[in-house]
Coordinates of C-alpha atoms in Angstrom, one line a residue:
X1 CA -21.8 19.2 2.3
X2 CA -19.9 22.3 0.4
X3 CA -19.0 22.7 -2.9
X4 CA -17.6 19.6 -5.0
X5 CA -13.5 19.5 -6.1
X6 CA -12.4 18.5 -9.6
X7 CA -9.3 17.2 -9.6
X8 CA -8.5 17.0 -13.9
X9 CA -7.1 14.0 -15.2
X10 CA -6.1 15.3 -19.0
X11 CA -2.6 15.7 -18.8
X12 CA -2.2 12.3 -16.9
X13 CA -5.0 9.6 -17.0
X14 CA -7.5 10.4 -19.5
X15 CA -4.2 9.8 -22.4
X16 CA -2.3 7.4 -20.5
X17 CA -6.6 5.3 -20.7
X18 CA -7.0 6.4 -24.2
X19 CA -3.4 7.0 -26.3
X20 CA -1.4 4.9 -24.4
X21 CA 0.8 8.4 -22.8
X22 CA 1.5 9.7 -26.1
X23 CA 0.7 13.8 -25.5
X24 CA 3.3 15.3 -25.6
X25 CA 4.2 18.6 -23.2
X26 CA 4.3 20.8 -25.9
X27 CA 0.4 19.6 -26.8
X28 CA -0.3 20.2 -23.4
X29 CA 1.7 23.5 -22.4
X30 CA -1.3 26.0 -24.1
X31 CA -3.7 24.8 -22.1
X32 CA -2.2 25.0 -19.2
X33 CA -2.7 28.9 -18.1
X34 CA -5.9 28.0 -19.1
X35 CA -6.7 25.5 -16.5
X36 CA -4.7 27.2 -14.0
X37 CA -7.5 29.8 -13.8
X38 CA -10.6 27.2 -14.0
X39 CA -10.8 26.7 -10.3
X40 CA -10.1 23.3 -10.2
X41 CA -9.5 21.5 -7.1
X42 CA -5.9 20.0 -8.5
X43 CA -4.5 19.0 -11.6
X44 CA -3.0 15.3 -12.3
X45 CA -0.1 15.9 -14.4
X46 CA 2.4 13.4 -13.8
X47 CA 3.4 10.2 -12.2
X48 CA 1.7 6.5 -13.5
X49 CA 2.9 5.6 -16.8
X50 CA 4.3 9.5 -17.9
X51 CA 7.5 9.3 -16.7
X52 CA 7.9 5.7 -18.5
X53 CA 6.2 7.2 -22.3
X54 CA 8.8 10.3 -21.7
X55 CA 11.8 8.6 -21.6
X56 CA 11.0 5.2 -23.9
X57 CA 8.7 6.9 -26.5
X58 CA 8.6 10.5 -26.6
X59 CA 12.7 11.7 -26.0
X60 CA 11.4 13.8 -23.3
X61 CA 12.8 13.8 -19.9
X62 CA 9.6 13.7 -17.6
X63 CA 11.8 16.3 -14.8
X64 CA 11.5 18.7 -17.3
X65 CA 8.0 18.6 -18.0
X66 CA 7.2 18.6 -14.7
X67 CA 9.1 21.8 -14.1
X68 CA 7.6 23.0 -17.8
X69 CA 4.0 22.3 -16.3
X70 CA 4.6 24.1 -12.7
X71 CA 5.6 27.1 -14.5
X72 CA 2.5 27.1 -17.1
X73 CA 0.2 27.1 -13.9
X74 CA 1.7 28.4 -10.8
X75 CA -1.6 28.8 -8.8
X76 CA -2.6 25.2 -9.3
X77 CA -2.2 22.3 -6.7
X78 CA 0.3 19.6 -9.2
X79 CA -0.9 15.8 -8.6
X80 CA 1.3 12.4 -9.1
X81 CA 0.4 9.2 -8.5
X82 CA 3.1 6.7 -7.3
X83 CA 2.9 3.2 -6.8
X84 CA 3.8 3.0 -3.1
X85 CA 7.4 0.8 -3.0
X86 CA 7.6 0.6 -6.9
X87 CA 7.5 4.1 -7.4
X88 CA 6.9 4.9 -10.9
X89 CA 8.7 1.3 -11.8
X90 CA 7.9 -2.3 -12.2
X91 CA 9.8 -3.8 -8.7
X92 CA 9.9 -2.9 -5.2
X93 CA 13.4 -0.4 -4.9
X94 CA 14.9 0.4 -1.8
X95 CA 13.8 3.2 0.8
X96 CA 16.9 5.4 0.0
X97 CA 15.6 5.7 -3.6
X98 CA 11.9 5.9 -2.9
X99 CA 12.6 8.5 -0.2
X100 CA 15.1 10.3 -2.8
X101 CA 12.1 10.2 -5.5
X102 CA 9.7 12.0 -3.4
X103 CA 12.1 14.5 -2.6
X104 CA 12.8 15.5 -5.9
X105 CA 9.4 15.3 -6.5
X106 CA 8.1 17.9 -4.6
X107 CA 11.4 20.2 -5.0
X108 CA 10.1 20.4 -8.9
X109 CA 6.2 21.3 -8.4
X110 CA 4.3 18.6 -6.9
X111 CA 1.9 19.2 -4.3
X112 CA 0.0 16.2 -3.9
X113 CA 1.4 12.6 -4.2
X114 CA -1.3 9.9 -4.8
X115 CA 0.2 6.4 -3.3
X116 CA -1.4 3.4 -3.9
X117 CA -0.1 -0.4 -3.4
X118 CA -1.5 -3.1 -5.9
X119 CA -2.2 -5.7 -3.3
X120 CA -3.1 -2.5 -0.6
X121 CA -0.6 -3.9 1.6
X122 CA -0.3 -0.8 3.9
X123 CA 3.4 -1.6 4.6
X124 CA 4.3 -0.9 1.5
X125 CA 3.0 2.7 1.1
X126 CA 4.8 3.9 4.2
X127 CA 8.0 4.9 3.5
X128 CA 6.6 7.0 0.5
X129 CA 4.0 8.2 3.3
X130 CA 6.7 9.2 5.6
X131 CA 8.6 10.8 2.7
X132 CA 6.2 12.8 1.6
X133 CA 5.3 14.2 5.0
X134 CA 8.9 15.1 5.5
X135 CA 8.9 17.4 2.4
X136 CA 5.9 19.0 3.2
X137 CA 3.4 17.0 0.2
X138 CA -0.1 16.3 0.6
X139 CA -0.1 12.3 1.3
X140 CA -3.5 11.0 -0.4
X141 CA -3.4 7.4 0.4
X142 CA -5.6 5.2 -2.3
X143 CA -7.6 2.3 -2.1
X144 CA -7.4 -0.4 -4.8
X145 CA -10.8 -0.9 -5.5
X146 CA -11.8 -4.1 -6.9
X147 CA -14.7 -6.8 -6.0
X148 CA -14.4 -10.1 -4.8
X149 CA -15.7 -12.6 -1.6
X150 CA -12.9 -10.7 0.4
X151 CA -13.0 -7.0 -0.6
X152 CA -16.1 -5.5 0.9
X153 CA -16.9 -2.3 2.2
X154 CA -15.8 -3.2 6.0
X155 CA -12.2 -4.5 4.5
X156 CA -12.3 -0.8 2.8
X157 CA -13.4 1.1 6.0
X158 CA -10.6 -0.9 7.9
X159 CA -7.8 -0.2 5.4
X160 CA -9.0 3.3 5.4
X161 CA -8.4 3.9 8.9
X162 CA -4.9 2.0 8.4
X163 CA -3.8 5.0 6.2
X164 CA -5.3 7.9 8.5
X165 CA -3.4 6.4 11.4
X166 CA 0.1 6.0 9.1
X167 CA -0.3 9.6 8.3
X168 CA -2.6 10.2 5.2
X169 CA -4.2 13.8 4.5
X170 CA -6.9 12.1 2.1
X171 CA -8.1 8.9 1.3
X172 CA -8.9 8.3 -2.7
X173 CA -11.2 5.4 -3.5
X174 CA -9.3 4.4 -7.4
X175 CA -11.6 2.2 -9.0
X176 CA -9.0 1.6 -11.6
X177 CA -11.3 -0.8 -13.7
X178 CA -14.9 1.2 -14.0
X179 CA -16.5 -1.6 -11.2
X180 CA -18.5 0.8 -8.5
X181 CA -21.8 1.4 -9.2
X182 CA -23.7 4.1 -8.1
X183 CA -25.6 2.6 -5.1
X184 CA -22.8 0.5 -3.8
X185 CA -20.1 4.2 -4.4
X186 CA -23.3 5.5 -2.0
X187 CA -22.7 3.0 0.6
X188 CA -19.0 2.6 0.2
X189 CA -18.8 6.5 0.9
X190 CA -21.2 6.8 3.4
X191 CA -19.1 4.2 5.5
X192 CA -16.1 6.1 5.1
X193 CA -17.1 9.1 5.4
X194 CA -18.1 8.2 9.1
X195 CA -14.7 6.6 10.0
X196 CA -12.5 8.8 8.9
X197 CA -12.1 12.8 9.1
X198 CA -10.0 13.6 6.2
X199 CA -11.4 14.4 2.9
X200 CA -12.3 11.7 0.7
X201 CA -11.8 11.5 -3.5
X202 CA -13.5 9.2 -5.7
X203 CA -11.2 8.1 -9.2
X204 CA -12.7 5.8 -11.6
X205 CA -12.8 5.0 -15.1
X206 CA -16.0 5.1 -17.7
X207 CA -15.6 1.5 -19.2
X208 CA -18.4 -0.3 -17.8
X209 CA -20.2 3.0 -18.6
X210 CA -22.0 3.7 -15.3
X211 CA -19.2 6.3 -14.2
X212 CA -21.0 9.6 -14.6
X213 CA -23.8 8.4 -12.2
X214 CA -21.6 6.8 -9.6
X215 CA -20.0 10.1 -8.9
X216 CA -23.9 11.6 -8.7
X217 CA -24.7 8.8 -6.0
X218 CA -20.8 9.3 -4.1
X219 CA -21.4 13.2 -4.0
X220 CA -24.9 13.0 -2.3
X221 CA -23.1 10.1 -0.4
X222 CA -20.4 12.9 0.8
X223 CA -17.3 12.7 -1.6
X224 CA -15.4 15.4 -1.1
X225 CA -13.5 15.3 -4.6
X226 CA -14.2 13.5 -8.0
X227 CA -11.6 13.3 -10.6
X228 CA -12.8 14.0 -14.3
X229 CA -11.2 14.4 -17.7
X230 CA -12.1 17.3 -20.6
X231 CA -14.7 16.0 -22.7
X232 CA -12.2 15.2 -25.6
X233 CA -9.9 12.9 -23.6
X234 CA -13.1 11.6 -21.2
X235 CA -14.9 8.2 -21.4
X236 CA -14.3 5.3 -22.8
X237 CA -11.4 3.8 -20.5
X238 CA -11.0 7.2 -19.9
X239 CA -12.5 9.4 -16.7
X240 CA -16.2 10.5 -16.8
X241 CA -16.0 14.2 -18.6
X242 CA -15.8 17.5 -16.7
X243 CA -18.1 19.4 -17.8
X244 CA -21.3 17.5 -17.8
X245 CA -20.3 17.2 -14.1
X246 CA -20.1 20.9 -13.3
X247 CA -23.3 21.6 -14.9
X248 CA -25.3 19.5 -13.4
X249 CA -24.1 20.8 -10.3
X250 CA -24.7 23.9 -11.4
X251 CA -27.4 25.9 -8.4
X252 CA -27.4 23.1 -6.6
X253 CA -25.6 22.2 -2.8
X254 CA -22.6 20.6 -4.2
X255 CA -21.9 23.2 -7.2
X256 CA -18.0 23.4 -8.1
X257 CA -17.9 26.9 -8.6
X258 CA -16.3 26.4 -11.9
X259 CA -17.6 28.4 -15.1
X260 CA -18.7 26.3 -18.6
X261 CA -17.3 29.3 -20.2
X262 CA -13.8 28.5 -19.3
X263 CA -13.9 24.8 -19.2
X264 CA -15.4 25.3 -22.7
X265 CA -12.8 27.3 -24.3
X266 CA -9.9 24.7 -22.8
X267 CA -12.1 22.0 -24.1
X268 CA -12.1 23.8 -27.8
X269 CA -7.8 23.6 -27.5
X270 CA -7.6 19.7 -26.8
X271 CA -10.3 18.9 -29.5
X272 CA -8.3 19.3 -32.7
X273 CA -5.5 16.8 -30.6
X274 CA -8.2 14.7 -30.5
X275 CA -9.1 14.2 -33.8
X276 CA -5.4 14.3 -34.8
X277 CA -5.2 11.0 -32.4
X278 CA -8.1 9.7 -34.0
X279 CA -6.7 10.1 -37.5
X280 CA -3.4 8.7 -36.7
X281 CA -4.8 6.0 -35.4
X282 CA -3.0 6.4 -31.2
X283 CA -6.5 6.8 -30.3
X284 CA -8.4 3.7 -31.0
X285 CA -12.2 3.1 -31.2
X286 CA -11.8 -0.2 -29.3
X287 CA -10.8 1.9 -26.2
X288 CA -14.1 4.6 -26.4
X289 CA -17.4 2.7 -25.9
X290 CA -18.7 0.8 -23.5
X291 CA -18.6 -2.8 -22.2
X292 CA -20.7 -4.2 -19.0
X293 CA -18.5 -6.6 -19.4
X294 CA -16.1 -5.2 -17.4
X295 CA -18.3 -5.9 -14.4
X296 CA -17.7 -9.7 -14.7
X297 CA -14.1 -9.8 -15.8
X298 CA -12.7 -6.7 -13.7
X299 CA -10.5 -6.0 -16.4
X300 CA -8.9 -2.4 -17.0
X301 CA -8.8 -1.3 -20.2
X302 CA -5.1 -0.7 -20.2
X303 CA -5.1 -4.3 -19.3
X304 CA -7.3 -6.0 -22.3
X305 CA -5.5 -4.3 -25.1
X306 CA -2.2 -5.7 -23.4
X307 CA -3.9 -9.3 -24.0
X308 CA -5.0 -8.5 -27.2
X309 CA -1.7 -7.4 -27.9
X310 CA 0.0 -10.9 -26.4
X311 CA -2.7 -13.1 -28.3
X312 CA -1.7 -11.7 -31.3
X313 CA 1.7 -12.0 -31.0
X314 CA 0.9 -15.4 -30.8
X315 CA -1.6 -15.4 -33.8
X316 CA -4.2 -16.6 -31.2
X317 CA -6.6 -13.7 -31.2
X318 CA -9.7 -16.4 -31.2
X319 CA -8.7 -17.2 -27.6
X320 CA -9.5 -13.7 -25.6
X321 CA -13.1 -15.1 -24.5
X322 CA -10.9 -18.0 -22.9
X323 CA -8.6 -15.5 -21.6
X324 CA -10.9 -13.5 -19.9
X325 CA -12.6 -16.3 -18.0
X326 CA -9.1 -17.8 -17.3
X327 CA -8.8 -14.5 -15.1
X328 CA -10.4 -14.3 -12.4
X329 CA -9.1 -18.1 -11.7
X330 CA -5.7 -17.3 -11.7
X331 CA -6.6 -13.9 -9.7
X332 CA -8.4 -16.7 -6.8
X333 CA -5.4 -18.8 -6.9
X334 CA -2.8 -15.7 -6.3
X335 CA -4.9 -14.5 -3.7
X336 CA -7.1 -11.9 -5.2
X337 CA -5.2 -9.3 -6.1
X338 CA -6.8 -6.2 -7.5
X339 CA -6.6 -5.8 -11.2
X340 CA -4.0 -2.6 -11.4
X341 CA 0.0 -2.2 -11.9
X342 CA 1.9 -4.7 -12.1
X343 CA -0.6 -7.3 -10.5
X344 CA -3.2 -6.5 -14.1
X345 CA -0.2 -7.8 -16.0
X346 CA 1.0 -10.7 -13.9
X347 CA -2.5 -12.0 -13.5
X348 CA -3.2 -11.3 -17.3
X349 CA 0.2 -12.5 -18.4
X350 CA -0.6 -16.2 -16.5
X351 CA -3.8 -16.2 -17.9
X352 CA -3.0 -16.1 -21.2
X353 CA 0.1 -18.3 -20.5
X354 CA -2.5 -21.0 -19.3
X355 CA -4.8 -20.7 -21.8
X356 CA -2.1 -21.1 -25.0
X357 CA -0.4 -23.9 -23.0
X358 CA -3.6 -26.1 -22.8
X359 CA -2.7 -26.9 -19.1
X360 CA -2.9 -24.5 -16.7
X361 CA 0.6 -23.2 -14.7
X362 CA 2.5 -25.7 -17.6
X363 CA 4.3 -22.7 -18.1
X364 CA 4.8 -20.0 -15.2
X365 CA 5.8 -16.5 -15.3
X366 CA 8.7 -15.4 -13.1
X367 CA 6.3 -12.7 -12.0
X368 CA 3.5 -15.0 -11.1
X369 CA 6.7 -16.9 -9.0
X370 CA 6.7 -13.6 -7.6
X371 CA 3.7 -13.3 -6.4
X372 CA 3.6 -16.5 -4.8
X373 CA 6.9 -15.9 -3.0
X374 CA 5.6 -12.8 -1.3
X375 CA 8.2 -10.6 -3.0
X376 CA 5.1 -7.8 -4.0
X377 CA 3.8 -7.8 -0.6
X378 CA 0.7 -9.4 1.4
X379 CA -2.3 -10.9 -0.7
X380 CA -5.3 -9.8 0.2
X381 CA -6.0 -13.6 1.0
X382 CA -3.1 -16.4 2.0
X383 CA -2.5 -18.0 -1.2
X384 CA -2.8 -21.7 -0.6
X385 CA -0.2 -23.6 0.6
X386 CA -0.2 -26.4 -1.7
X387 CA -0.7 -24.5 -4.9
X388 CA 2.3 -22.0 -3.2
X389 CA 3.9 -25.5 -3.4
X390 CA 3.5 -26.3 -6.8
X391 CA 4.4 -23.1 -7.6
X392 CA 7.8 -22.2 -6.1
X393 CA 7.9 -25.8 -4.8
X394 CA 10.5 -25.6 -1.6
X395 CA 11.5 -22.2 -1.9
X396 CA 11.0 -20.1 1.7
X397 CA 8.0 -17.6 1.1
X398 CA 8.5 -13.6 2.3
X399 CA 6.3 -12.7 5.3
X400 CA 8.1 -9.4 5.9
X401 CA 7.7 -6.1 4.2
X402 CA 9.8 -7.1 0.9
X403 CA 11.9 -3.9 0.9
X404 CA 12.9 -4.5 4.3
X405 CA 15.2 -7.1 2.6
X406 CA 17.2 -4.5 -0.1
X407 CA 20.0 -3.0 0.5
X408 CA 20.5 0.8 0.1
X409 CA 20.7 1.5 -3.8
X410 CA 21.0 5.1 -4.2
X411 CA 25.1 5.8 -4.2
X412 CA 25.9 2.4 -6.3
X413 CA 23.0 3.6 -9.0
X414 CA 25.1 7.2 -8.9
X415 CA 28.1 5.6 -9.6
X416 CA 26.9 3.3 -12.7
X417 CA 25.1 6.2 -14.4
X418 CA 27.8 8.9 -13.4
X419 CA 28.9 9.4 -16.8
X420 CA 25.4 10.6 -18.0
X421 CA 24.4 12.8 -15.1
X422 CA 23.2 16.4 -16.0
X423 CA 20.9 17.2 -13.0
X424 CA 20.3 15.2 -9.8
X425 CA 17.3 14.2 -10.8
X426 CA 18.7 11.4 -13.8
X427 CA 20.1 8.5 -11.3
X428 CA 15.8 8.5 -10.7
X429 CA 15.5 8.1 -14.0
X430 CA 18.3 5.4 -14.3
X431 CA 17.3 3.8 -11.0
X432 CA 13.7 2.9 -12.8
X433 CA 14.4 2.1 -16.3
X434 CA 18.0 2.1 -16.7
X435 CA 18.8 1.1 -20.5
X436 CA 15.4 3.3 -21.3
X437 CA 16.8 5.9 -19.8
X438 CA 20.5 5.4 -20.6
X439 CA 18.9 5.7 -24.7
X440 CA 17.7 9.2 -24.2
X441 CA 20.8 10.1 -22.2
X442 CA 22.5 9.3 -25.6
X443 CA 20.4 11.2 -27.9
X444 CA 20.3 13.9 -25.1
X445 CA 24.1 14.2 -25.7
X446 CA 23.7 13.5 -29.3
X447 CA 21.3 16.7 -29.5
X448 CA 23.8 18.8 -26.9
X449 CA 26.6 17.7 -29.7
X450 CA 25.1 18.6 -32.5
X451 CA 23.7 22.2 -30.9
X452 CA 27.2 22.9 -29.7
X453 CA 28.7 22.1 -33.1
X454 CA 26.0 24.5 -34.8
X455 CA 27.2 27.2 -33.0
X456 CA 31.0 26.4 -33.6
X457 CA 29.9 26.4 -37.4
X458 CA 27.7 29.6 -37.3
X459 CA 30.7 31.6 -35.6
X460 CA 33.4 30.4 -38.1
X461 CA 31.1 31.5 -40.5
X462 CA 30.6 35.0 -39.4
X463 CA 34.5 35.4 -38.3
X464 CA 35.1 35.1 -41.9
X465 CA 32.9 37.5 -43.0

């Protein structure tokens, strides 16, 4: 075993877990030279929930801080994660736009595209697979970790070797809810690290607060790479902090190399963010402790503020203990599906549905219809036929890969968005949230107006002088 990678989550996970994707690029620009010099095995910069926050709640346009953040650290390898089929979206989009995305991708500074697939249906993480190996990207295919009577650590071994033989450079294990615990991330990467030759990376999340000492068992285990966050933006639903890692690494086998120094003085720029999060009130003390909990529900954090958020909407805040056991029900009855995007919220969305209702699928959600219909892929597990039934009633279920039923989109998306286009790169940003992004198109123009209209002024101004 050699020296230990750090891939840092700061400028993706750790805020998307803990502000809800609210840094902005300028917040993070400062650092960036910074980390580009700390020796870290790879950055996380972009992808998940980013390029949504830039364009719906920040005016920023997430090509341009990718391109902002390549420049800031040219020596660094960029990371992305993208949800297999749905890209950086909410529905499965056709291969012409998927293969367009990671394209465009890598053309504006990413090196390494983490794809994962909510239901790990391997189908549909192989166009993005085969895309990415076409323009040259690292492919690190991940594993949706989660626990139930089907997911054990032979279904992860087999998946495993499903990705090595559809192409993967690296396998991550993305334990997106805080649920391995050390002994078990042991034996889980002790297995895989005997059935596959390709470096293996270990993602999780501190919220059922045993984090820190999983990646201490899954490094003498053999984990190649371990992703971390800066101790301001670390814990909580965040990642377990950097470094703490590194120095108790320090003289031993699997040291990183890196120096506390450095990682010390980057850590000094992000804490004053932090408190400024803290004081408006993005960063909330709900989302930093701990709660073992999370090992009986399996819910993410990102995941239970979005039900606190829908039972309060409905002024029935006194039902989350009802909601949380109603969860893992609905998750048995779709099939075990892990807990991550979109499958978190469709599960969570049903649950909460069933619980306000007072009768369980009374009401159902067109997503949950979804589900049942096969339009997100393979369950882990055949959902039962007779609660398919009572679902979607008569209605013919999908057994092939869903997107092998869409049509090329790409040319009809350039068309409808024609009139905003500035770069090549804004029918991506139409084809995945087209009124979001046709907002910031407008204000984009709106600002290029008013710029342009500055100058005309300022000129005038000094002609008559």
């Amino acid at each position: 075993m050699g020296k230990v990678g750090i891939t840092e989550t700061i400028c993706r996970d750790a805020h998307q877990s803990l502000i809800a994707t609210r840094m902005t690029t300028e917040e993070m620009l400062p650092a960036l030279p910074m980390m580009d010099k700390a020796g870290y095995h790879a950055l996380e910069v972009w992808g998940g929930a980013t390029f949504d926050a830039c364009l719906r709640f920040l005016n920023e346009d997430p090509w341009d801080r990718l391109r902002k953040i390549r420049a800031a650290a040219p020596n660094s390898k960029l990371q992305m994660l993208f949800r297999g089929q749905n890209v950086l979206g909410y529905r499965h989009y056709a291969d012409d736009v998927v293969e367009y995305f990671v394209q465009k991708s890598i053309a504006n500074g990413i090196d390494i595209i983490r794809i994962f697939d909510a239901l790990n249906d391997v189908r549909n993480l192989q166009t993005a697979i085969n895309a990415t190996k076409k323009e040259g990207g690292h492919v690190q295919a991940a594993i949706s970790y989660t626990i139930s009577p089907v997911h054990n650590n032979e279904f992860f071994v087999k998946l495993a070797k499903e990705y090595v033989n559809c192409g993967a450079d690296s396998i991550c294990i993305k334990d997106m809810a805080g649920l391995l615990t050390p002994y078990n991330a042991y034996e889980l990467v002790k297995q895989l690290k005997k059935a596959v030759k390709v470096p293996l990376e270990l993602h999780t999340h501190y919220t059922s607060g045993v984090a820190s000492m999983t990646y201490l068992k899954a490094i003498e285990a053999g984990v190649d790479i371990v992703d971390c966050a800066l101790s301001p933006m670390a814990m909580g639903t965040s990642q377990p902090p950097t470094e703490p890692l590194v120095a108790t690494l320090q003289g031993t086998e699997y040291d990183t190399g890196m120096n506390l120094d450095q990682l010390t003085e980057i850590s000094d720029y992000f804490k004053p963010l932090r408190e400024k999060y803290l004081e408006s009130g993005l960063m909330s003390t709900k989302v930093l402790g701990v709660d073992i909990n999370t090992l009986k529900y399996q819910v993410p954090g990102g995941m239970l503020s979005n039900l606190v958020s829908q039972l309060k909407q409905q002024g029935k805040e006194d039902k989350l203990d009802d909601v949380l056991k109603e969860v893992p029900r609905v998750r048995e009855d779709l099939g075990y599906p892990p807990l991550v995007t979109p499958t978190s919220q469709i599960v969570g969305t049903q649950a909460v549905l069933n619980v306000i209702m007072g009768e369980r699928y009374k009401m159902v959600s067109k997503e949950t219809k979804g589900i049942c219909k096969g339009e997100y892929g393979r369950t882990p597990v055949p959902i039962k036929e007779e609660f398919r039934k009572k679902i979607i009633g008569d209605e013919k279920a999908i057994t092939c890969r869903p997107a092998d039923l869409l049509e090329p989109e790409l040319d009809k998306l350039k068309k409808e968005c024609a009139q905003w286009i500035e770069q090549p790169e804004d029918v991506l940003s139409y084809a995945l949230f087209d009124q979001v992004a046709v907002k910031f198109f407008e204000q984009r123009q709106a600002a290029k107006y008013k710029i342009d209209k500055d100058m005309v002024n300022r000129e005038e101004k000094t002609h008559y002088i």
